[in-house]
mmCIF file of C-alpha atoms in Angstrom:
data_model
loop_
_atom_site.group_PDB
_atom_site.id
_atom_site.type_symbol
_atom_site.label_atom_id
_atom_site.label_comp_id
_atom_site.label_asym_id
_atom_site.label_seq_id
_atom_site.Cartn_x
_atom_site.Cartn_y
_atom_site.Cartn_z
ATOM 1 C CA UNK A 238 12.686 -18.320 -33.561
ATOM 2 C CA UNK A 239 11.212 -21.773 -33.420
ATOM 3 C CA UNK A 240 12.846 -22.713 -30.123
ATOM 4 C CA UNK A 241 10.626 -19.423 -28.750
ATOM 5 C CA UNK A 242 7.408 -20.197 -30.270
ATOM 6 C CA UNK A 243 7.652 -24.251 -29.008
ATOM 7 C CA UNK A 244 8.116 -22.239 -25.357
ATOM 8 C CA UNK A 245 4.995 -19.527 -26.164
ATOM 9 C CA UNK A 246 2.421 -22.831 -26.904
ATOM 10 C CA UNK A 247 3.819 -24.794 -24.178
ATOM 11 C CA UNK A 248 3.250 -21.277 -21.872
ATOM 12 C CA UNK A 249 -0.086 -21.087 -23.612
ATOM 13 C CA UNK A 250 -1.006 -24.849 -23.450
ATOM 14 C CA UNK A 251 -0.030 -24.880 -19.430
ATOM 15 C CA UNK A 252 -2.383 -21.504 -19.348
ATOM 16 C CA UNK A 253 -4.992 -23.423 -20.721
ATOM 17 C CA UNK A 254 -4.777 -26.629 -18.861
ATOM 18 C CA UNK A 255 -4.490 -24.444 -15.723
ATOM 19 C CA UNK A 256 -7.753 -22.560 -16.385
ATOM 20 C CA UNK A 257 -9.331 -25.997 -16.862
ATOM 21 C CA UNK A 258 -8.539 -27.077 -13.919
ATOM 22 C CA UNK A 259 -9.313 -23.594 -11.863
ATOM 23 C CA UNK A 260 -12.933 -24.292 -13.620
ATOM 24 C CA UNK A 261 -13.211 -27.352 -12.445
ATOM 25 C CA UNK A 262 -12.565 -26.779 -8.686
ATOM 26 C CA UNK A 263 -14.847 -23.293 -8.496
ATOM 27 C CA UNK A 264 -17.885 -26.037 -9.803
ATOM 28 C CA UNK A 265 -17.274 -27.338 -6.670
ATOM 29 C CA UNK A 266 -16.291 -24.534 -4.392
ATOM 30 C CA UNK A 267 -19.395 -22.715 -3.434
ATOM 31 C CA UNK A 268 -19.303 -18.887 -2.417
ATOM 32 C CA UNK A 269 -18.725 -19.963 1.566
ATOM 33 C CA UNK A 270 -15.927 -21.870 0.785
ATOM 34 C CA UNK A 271 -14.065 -18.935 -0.882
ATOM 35 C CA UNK A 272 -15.180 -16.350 2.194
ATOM 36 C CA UNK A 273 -13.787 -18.694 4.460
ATOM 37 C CA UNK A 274 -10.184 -18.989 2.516
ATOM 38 C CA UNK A 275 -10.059 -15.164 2.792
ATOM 39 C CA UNK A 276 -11.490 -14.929 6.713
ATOM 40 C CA UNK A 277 -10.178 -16.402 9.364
ATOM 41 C CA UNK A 278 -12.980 -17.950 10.850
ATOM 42 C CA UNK A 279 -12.855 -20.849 8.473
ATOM 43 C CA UNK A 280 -15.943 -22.499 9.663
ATOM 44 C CA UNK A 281 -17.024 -25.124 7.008
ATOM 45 C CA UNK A 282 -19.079 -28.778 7.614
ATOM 46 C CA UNK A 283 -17.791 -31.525 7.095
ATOM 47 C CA UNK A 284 -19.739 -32.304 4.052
ATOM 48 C CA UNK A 285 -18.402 -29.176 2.806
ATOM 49 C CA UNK A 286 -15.246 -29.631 3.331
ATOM 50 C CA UNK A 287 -15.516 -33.265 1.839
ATOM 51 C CA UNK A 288 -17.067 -31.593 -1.472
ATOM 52 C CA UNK A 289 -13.962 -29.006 -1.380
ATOM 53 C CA UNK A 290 -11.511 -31.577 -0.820
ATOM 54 C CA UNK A 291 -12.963 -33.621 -3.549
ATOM 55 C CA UNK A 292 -13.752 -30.586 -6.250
ATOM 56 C CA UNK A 293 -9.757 -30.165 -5.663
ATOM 57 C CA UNK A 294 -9.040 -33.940 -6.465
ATOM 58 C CA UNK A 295 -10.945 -33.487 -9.564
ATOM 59 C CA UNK A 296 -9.238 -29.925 -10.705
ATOM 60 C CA UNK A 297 -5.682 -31.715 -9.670
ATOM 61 C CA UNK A 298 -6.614 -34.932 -11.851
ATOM 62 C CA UNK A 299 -7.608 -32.648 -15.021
ATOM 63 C CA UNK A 300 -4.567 -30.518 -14.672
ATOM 64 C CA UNK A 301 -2.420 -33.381 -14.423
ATOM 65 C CA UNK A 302 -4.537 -35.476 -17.447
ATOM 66 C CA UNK A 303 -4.289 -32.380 -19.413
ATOM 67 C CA UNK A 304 -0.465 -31.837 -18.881
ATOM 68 C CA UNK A 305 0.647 -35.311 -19.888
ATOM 69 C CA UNK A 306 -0.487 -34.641 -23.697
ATOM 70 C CA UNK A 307 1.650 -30.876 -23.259
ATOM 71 C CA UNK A 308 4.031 -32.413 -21.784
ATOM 72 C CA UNK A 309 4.688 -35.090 -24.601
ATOM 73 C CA UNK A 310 4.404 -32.589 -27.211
ATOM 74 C CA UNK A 311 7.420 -30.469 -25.616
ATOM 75 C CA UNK A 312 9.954 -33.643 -24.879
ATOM 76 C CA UNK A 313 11.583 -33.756 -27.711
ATOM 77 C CA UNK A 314 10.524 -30.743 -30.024
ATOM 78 C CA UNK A 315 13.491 -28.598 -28.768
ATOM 79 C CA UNK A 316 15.854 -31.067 -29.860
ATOM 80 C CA UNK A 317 13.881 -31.791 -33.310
ATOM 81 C CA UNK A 318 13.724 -28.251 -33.939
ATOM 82 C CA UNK A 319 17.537 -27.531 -33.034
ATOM 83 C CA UNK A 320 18.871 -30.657 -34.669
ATOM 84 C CA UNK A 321 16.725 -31.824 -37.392
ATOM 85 C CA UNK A 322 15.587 -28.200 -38.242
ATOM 86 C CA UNK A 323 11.968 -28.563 -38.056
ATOM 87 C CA UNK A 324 9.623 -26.103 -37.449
ATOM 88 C CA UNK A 325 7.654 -25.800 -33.887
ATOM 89 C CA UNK A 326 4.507 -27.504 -34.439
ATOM 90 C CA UNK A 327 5.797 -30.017 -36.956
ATOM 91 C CA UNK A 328 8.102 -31.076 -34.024
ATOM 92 C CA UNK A 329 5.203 -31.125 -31.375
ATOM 93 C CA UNK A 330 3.383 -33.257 -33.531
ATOM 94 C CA UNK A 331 6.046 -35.698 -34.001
ATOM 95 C CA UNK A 332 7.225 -35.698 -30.761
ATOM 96 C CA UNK A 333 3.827 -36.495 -29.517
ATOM 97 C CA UNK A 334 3.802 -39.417 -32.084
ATOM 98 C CA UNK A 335 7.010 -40.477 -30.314
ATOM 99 C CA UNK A 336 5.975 -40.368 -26.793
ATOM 100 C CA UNK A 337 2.499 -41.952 -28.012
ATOM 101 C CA UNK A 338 4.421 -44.884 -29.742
ATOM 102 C CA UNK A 339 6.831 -45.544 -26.844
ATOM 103 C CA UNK A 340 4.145 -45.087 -24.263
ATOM 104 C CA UNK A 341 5.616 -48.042 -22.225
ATOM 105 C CA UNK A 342 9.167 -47.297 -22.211
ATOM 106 C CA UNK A 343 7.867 -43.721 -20.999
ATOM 107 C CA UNK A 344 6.057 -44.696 -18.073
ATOM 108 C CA UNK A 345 8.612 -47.007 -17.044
ATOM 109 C CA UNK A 346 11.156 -44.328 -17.342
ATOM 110 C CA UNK A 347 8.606 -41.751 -15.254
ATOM 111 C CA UNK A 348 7.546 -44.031 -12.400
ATOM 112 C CA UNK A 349 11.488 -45.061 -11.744
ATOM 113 C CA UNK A 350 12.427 -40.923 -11.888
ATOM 114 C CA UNK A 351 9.171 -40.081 -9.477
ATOM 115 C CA UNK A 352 10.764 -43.068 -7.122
ATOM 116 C CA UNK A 353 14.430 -42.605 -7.431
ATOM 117 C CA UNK A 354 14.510 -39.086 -7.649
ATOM 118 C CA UNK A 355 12.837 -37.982 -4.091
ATOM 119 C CA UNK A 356 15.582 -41.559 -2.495
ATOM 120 C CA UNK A 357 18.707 -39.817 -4.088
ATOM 121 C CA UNK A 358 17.401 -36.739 -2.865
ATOM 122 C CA UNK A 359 16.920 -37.609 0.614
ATOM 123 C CA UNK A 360 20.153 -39.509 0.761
ATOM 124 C CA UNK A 361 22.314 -36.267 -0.874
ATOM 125 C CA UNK A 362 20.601 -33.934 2.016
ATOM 126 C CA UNK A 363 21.055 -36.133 4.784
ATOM 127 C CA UNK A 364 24.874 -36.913 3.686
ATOM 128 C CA UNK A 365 25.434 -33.112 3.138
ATOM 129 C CA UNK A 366 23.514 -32.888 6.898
ATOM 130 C CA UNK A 367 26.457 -34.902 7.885
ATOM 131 C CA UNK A 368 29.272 -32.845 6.143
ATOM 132 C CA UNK A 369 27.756 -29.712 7.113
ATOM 133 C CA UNK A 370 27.348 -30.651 10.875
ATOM 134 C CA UNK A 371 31.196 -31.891 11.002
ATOM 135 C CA UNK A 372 32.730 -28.698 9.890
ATOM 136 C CA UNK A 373 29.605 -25.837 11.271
ATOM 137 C CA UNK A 374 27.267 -26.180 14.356
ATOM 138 C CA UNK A 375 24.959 -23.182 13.388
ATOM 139 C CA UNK A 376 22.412 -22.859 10.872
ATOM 140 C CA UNK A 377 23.641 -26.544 9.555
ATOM 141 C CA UNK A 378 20.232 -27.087 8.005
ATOM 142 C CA UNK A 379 19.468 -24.457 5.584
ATOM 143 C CA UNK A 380 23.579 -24.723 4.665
ATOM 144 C CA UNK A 381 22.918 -28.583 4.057
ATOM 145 C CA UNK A 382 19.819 -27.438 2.021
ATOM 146 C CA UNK A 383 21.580 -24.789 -0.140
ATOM 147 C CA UNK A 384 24.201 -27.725 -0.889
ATOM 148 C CA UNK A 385 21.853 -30.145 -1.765
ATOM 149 C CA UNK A 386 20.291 -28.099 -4.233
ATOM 150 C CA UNK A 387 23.439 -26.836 -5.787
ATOM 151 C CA UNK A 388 24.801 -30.349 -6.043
ATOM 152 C CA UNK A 389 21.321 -31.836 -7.296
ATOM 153 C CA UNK A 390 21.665 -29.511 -9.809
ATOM 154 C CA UNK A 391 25.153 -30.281 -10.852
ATOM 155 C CA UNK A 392 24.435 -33.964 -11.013
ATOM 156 C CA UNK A 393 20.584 -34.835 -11.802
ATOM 157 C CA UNK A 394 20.224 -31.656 -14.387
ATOM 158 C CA UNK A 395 22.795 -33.112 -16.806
ATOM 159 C CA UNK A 396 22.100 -36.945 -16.237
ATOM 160 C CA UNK A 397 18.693 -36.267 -17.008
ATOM 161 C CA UNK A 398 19.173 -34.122 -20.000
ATOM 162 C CA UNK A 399 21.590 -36.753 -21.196
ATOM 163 C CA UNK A 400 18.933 -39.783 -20.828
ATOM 164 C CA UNK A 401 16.391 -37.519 -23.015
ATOM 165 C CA UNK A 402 18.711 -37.135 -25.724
ATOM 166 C CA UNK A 403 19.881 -40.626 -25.409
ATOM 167 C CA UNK A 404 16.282 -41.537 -25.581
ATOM 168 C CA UNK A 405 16.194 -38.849 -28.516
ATOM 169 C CA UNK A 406 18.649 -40.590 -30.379
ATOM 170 C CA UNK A 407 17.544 -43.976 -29.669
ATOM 171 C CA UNK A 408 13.607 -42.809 -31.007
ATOM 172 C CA UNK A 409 14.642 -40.392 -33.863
ATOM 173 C CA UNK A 410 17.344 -42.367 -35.306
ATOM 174 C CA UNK A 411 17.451 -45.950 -35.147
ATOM 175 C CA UNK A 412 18.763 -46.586 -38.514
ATOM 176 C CA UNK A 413 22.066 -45.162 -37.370
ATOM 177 C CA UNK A 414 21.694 -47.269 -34.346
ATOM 178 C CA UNK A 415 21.334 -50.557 -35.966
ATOM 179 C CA UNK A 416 24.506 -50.255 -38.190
#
């Protein structure tokens, strides 16, 4: 029930934030831009090409400022409403709280992900390159690709559901932590 309708306004939010952001580019893409996208003569200045480029800056930096508020609304509210049985949008609204009063620790914990993740990442492929290349000659790569994503999955899936309910924990229930 409530697990559902956090998923519906987070699908509706997204939607929304989306549209924003599809407004904001067609202010800047004029009716050549989009005939040239669907010919292929693609014959554009380079002032208009500078004005597409930057209209799609501008609709990438309002999807991305409007999905940081959706996106700290929906951290924790699956957890709040499976474990603390609240309902959807009193859990968005405290979980927004949450993010809002641990801003810091957030960003922190974001910036070391967006840095660490694509390192591990690069490492796991090229080491499964490796294994891959030892025991097959042909079609190594997309075999050392399929691994990597199966083991990714297997490892940085769980760790990373285990930090946010660590962090849920930590956040939610401190008195239990401090005794």
């Amino acid at each position: 029930g409530q697990l559902v309708v956090i998923g519906l306004l987070w699908l509706l939010l997204n939607a929304v934030a989306l549209a924003a952001a599809v407004v904001v580019f067609l202010m800047f893409a004029d009716v050549s831009f989009l005939t040239s996208l669907a010919s292929s003569e693609g014959m554009l200045s380079a002032a208009e090409r500078l004005t597409e480029a930057l209209g799609l800056l501008l609709a990438l930096l309002v999807y991305v400022s409007l999905l940081l508020p959706i996106a700290m609304m929906a951290w924790f509210a699956p957890a709040l409403v499976a474990l603390e049985h609240e309902t959807a949008v009193a859990a968005m609204r405290h979980t927004f709280v949450a993010c809002l009063r641990n801003f810091l620790p957030f960003t922190v914990y974001g910036l070391v992900g967006l840095l660490l993740f694509p390192v591990l990442l690069s490492a796991l492929f090229w080491a499964s390159w490796l294994v891959v290349g030892m025991v097959s000659s042909s079609g190594s790569f997309w075999w050392s690709l399929g691994l990597t994503c199966v083991i990714a999955a297997l490892v940085f899936v769980p760790v990373g559901m285990a930090s946010i309910y660590c962090a849920y924990r930590d956040i939610f229930h401190r008195d239990i932590n401090a005794g």
